Short mmCIF file of C-alpha atoms in Angstrom, two decimals:
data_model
loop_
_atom_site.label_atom_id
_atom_site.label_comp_id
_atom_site.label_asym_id
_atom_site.label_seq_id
_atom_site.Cartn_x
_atom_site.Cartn_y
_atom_site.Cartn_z
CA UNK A 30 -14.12 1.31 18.23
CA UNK A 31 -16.04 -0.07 15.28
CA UNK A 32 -16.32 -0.22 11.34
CA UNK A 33 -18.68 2.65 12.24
CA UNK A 34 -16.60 4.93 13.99
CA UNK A 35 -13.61 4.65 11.94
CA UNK A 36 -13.99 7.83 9.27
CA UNK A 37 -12.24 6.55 5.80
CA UNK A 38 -10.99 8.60 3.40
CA UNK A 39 -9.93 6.42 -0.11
CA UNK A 40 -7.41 6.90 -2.40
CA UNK A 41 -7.24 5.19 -5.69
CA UNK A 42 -7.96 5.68 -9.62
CA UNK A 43 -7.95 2.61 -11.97
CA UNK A 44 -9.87 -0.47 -12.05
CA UNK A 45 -7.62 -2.27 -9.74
CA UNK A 46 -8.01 0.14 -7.02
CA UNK A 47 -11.89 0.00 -7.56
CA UNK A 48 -12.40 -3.91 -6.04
CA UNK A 49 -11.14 -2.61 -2.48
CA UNK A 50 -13.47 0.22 -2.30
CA UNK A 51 -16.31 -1.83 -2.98
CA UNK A 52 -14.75 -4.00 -0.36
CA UNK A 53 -14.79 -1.48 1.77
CA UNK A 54 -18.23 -0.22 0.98
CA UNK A 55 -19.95 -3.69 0.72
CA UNK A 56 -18.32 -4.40 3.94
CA UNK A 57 -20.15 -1.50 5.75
CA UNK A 58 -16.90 0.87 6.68
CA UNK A 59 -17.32 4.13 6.86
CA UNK A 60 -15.76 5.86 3.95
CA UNK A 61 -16.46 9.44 4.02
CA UNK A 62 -14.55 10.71 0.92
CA UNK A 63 -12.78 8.80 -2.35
CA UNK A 64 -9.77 11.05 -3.68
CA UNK A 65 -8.88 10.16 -6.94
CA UNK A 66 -6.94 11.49 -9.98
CA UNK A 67 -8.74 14.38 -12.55
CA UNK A 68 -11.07 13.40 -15.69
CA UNK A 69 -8.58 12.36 -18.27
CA UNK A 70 -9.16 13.50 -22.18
CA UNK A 71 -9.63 10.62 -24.50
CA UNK A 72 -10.04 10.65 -28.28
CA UNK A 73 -8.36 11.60 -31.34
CA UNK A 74 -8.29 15.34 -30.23
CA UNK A 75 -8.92 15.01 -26.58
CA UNK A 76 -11.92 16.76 -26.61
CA UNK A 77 -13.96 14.13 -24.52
CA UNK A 78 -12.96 13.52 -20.77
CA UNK A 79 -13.29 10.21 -18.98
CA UNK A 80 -13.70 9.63 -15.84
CA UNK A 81 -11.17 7.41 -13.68
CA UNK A 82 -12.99 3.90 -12.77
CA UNK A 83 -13.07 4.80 -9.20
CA UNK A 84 -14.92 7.80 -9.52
CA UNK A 85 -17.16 5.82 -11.28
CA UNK A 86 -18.35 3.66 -8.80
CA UNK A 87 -17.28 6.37 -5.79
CA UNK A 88 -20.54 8.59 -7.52
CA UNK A 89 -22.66 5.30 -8.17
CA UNK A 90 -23.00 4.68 -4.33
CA UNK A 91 -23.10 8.22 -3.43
CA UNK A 92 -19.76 8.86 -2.42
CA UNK A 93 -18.38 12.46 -2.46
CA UNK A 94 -15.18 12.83 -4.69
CA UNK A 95 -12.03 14.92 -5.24
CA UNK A 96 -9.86 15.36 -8.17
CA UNK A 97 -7.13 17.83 -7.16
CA UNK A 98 -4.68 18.80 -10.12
CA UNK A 99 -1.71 19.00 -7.29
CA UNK A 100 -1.93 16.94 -3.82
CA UNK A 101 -0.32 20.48 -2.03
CA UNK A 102 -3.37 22.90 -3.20
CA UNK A 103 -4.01 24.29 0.08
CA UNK A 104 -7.84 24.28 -1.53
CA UNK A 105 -7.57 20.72 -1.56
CA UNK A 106 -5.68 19.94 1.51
CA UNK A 107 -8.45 21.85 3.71
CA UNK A 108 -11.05 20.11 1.97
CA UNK A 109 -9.63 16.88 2.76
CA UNK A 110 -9.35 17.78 6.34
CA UNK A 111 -12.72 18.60 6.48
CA UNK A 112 -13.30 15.04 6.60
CA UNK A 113 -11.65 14.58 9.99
CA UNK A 114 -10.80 11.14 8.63
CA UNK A 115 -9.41 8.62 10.88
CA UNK A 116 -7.56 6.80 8.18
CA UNK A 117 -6.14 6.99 4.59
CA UNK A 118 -6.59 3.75 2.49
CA UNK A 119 -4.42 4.35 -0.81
CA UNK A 120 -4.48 1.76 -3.74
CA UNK A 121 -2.93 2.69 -7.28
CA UNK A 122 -2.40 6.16 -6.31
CA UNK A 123 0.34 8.63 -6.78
CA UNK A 124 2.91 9.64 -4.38
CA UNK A 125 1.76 11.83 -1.57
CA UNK A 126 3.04 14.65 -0.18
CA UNK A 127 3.28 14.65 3.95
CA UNK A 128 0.69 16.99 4.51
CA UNK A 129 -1.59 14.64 3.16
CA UNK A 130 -0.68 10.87 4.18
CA UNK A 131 0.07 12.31 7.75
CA UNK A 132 -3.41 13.96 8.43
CA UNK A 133 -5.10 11.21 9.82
CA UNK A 134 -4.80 10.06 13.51
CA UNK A 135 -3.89 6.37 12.39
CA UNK A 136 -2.25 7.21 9.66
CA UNK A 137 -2.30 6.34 5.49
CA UNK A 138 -1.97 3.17 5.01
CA UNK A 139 -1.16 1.41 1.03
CA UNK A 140 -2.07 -1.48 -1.10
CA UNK A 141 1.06 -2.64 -2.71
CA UNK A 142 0.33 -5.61 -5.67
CA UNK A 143 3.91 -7.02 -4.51
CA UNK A 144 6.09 -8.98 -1.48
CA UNK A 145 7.99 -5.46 -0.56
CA UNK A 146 10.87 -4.50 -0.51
CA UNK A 147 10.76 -6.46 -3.67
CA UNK A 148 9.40 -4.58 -6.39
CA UNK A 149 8.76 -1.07 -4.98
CA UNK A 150 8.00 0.76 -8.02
CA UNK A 151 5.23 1.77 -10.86
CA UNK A 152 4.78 -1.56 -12.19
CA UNK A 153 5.51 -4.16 -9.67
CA UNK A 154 3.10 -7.31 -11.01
CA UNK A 155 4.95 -6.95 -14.58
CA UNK A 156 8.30 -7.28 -13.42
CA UNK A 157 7.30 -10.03 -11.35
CA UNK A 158 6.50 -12.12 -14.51
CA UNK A 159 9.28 -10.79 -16.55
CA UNK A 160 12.19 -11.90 -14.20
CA UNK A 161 10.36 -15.71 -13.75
CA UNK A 162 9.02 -15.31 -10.31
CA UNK A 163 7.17 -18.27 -9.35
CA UNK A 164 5.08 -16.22 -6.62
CA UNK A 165 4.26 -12.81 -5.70
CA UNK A 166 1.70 -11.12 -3.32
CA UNK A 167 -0.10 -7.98 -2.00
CA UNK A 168 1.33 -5.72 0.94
CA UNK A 169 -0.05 -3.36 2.60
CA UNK A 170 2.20 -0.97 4.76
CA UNK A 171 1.96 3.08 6.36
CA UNK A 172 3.21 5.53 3.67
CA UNK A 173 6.03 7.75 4.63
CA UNK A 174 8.50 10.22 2.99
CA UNK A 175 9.77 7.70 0.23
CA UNK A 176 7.87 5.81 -1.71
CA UNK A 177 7.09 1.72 -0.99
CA UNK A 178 9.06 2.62 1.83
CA UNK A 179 7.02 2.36 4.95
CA UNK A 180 6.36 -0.25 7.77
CA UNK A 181 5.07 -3.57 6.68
CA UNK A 182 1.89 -4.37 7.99
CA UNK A 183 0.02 -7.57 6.35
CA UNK A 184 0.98 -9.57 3.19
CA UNK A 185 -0.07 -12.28 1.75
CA UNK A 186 0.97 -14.46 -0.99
CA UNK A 187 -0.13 -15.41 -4.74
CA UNK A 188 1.21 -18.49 -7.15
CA UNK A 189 2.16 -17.42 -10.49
CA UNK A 190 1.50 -20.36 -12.87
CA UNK A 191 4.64 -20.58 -15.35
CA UNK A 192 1.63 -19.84 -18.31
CA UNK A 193 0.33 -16.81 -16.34
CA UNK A 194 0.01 -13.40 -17.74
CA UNK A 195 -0.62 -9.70 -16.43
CA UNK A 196 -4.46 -10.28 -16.69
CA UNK A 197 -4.28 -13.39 -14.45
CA UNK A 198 -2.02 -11.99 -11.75
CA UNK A 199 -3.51 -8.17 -12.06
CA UNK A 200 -7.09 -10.48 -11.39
CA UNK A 201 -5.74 -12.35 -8.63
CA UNK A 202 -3.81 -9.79 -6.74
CA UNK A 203 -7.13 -7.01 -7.31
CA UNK A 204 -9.17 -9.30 -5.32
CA UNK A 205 -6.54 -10.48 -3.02
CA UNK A 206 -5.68 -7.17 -2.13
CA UNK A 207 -9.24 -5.81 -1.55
CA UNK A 208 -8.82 -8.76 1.22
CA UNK A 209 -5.99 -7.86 2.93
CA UNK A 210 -7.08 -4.34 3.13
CA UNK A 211 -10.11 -5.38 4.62
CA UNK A 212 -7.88 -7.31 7.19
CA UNK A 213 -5.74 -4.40 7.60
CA UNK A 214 -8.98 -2.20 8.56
CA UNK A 215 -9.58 -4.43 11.02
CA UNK A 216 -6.73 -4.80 12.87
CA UNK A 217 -6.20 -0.89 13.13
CA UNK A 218 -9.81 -1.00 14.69
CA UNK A 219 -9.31 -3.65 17.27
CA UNK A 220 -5.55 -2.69 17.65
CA UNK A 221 -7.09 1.13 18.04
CA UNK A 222 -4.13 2.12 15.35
CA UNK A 223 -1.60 0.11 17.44
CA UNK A 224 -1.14 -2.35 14.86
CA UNK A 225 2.23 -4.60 14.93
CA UNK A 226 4.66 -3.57 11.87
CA UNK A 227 7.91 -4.44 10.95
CA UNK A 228 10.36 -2.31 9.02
CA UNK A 229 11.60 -2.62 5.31
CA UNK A 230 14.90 -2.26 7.06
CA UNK A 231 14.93 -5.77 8.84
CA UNK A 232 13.99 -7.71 5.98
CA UNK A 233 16.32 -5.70 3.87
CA UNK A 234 19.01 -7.11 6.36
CA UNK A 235 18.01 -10.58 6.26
CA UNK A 236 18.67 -10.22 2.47
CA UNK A 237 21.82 -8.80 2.57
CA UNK A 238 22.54 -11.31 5.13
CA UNK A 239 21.77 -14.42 3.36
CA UNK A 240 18.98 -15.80 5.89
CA UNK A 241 17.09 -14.57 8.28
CA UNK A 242 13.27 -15.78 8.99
CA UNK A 243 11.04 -12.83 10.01
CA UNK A 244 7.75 -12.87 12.02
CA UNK A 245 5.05 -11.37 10.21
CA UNK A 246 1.66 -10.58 11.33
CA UNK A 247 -0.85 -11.74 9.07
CA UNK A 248 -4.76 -11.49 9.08
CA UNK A 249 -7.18 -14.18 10.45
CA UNK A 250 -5.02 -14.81 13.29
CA UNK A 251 -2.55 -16.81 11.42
CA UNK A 252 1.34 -16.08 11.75
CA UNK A 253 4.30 -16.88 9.28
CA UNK A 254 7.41 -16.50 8.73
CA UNK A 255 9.01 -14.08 5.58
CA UNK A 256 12.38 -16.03 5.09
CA UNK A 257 15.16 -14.71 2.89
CA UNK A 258 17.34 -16.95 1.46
CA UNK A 259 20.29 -15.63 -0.54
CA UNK A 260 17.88 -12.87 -2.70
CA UNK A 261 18.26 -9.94 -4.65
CA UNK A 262 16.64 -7.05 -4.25
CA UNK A 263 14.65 -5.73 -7.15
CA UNK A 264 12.89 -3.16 -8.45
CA UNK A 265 9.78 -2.17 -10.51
CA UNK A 266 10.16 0.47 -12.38
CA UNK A 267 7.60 2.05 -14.96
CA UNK A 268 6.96 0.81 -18.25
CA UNK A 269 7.94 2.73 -21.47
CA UNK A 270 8.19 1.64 -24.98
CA UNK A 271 11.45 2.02 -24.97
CA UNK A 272 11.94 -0.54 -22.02
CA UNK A 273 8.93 -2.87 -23.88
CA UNK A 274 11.18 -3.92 -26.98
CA UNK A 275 12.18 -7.68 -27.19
CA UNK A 276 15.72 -8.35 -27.55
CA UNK A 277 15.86 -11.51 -29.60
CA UNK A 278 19.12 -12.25 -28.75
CA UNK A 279 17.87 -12.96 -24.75
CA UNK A 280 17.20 -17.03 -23.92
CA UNK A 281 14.21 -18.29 -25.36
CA UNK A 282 13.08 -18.23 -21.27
CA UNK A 283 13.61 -14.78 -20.59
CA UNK A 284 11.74 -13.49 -23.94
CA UNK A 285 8.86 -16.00 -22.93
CA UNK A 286 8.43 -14.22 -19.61
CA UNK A 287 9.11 -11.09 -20.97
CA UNK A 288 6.35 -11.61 -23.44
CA UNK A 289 3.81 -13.05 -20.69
CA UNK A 290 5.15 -9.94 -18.13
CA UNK A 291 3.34 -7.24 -20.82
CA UNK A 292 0.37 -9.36 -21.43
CA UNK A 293 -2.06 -7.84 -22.83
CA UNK A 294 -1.11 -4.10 -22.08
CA UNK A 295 1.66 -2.18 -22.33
CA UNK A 296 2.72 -5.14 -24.47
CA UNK A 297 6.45 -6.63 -25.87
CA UNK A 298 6.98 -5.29 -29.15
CA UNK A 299 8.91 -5.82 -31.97
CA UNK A 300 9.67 -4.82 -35.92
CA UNK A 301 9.40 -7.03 -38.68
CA UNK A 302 12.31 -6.18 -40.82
CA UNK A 303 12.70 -6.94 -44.92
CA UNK A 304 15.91 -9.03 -45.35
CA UNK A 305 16.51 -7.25 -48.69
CA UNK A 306 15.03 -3.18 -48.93
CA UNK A 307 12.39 -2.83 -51.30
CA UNK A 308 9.93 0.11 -52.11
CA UNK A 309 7.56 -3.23 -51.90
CA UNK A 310 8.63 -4.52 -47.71
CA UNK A 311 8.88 -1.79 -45.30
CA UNK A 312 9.47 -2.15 -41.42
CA UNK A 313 5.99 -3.12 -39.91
CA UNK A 314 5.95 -2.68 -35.78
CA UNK A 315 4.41 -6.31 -34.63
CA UNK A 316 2.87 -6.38 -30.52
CA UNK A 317 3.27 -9.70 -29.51
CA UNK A 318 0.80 -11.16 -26.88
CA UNK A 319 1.32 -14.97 -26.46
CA UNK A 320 3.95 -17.29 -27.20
CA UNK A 321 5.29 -20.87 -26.58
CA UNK A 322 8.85 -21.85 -26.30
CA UNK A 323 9.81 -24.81 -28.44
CA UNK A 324 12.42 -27.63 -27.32
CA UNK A 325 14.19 -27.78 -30.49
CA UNK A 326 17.73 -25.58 -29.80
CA UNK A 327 18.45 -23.44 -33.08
CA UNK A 328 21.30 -21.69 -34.17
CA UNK A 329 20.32 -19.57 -36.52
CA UNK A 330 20.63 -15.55 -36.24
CA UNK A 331 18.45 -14.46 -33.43
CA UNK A 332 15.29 -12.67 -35.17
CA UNK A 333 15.07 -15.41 -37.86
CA UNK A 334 11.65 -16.60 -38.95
CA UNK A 335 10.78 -19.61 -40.00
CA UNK A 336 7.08 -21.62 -40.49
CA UNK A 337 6.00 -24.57 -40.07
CA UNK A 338 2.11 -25.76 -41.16
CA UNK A 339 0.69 -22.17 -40.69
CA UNK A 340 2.83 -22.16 -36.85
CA UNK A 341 5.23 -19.30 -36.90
CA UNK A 342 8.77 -19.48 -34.85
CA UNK A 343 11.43 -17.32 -34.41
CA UNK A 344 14.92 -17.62 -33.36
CA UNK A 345 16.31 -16.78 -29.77
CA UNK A 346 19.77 -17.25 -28.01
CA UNK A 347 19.28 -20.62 -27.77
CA UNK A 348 16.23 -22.14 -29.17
CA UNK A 349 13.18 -21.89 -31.43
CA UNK A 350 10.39 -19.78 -30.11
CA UNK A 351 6.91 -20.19 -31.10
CA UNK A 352 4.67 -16.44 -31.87
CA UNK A 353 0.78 -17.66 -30.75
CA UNK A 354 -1.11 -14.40 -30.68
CA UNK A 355 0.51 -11.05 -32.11
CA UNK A 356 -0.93 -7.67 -33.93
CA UNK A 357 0.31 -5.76 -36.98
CA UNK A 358 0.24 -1.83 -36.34
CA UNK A 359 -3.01 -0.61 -37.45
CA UNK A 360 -4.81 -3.55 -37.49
CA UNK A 361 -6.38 -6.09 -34.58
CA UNK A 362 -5.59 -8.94 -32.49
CA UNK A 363 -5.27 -12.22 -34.53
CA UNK A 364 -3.49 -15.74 -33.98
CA UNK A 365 -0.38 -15.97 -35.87
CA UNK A 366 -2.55 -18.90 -38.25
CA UNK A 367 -4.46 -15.68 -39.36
CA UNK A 368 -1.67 -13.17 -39.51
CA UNK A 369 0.00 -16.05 -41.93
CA UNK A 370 -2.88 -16.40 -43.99
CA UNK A 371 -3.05 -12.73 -45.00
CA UNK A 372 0.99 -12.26 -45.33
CA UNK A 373 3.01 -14.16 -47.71
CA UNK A 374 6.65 -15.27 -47.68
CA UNK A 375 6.96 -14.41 -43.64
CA UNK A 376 10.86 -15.81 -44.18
CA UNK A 377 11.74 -12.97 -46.43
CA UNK A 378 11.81 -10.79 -43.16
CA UNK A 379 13.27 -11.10 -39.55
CA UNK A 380 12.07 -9.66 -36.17
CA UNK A 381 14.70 -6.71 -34.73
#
């Protein structure tokens, strides 16, 4: 069997998902169809629809597309078949139903931006840089009935600098992943879909049982071994506002990754808080983008503000943080020299 043979259907819909179809395309694979999520409205009344960034480039190289409301439509699910694809390839997708990741003779395989089973979930690369993980790394595994669930085939790993943010690991683990799925391709064609795996549940055992080193299959026909030493599972769940709040009264380490881990979008938030109510001060919602923890310990309040020549700090648990690059609602972007500038007597108010 070749690249030519093998009849690709693609699954994906933002940006991230766009750098493995091109992969794919570039690469000369035979991708027959790109499914991909509906035009969404955009706009102060939602009366202009944009397109999803892989249905962008799917129609820019000619590429028939399908934007089912529901994955079940039996419309949809007899167009897909139609395709007689040979294999699913599903990056930054929603969940499928069985009907759908279990047409193809070799099965659906995903792109996962994380080492799984750590991080299954929405949002896997934040969480990564909000609990302080010094590496992470793309997956790619066969879906089945749960999701981030299925047989491991291929990962590979990715540093995370302790200054990184989402852009930098969302960059590095886009093109990383466009490589292992590339890999992954490959080794279902020369394998003919008989492709070594191994299940979540053995490494889930090695990490309930302290240590246990793991053979995994990787591309390029290198091997190495997934140890798991003493580890906790964990999660990735999605992001909400809610869940995007700072809590001041964290270590001045866990707000600095939290910070980093929303970088630039969703984004940790905060409100800047009058010490004394006025009809003059009201609360005013602050994103923060960028910050830089200080070694001076504090022990003032947590949420306390204080400057220092135009450099803005605020209190955590245990030390002085410093605010870099942050945004007052309504208004753009700026270093906190600029946000200074224009707003006087920053002390008369405290983060919450």
């Amino acid at each position: 069997m070749t690249k030519n043979d093998l009849k690709i259907v693609f699954m994906g819909t933002p940006e991230f998902a766009v750098e493995t179809l091109r992969a794919l395309v570039e690469g000369g694979y035979n991708v027959v169809a790109v499914v991909t999520q509906p035009d969404k409205p955009v706009g102060r009344h939602g009366s202009v629809l944009r397109a999803p960034a892989v249905k962008e480039y799917a129609l820019s190289v000619g590429l028939p597309v399908l934007q089912p409301e529901k994955m079940k439509d039996a419309g949809f699910v007899e167009q897909l078949r139609s395709y007689h694809a040979d294999l699913q390839v599903v990056v930054a997708f929603r969940m499928l139903p069985e009907i759908v990741w279990a047409m193809p003779r070799f099965g659906t395989f995903n792109v996962h931006a994380a080492l799984l089973p750590q991080y299954r979930g929405a949002a896997p690369i934040n969480w990564a840089i909000i609990n302080g993980e010094t590496e992470t790394g793309v997956t790619t595994f066969f879906l089945d009935h749960d999701i981030d669930t299925g047989k491991i085939i291929l990962q590979e790993r990715f540093p995370i600098p302790d200054d990184a943010d989402v852009e930098y690991v969302y960059d590095g683990l886009m093109h990383l992943g466009a490589e292992i799925a590339l890999e992954t391709v490959d080794l279902i064609i020369s394998s003919g879909g008989k492709v070594s795996v191994i299940p979540q549940e053995e490494i889930l055992s090695a990490i309930y049982s302290e240590y246990s080193p793991l053979p995994l299959e990787r591309g390029r026909g290198r091997g190495c071994q997934l140890s798991i030493v003493n580890c906790q599972l964990k999660t990735a769940p999605k992001l909400f506002k809610e869940n995007c709040r700072i809590d001041w009264y964290q270590s001045v380490k866990n707000i600095y990754n939290f910070v980093r881990g929303l970088s630039p979008v969703p984004s940790a938030w905060t409100t800047l808080v009058p010490l004394a109510e006025t009809e003059l001060h009201t609360p005013i919602d602050l994103k923060i983008f960028k910050t830089q923890m200080a070694s001076e310990a504090c022990e003032a309040e947590p949420g306390t503000l204080r400057t220092v020549k135009n450099r803005l700090f605020v209190a955590t648990a245990d030390a002085w943080l410093e605010i870099l690059d942050l945004q007052q609602a309504g208004k753009k972007r700026m270093t906190a020299r600029d946000f200074l500038n224009g707003f006087k007597n920053p002390t008369e108010f405290r983060l919450k």
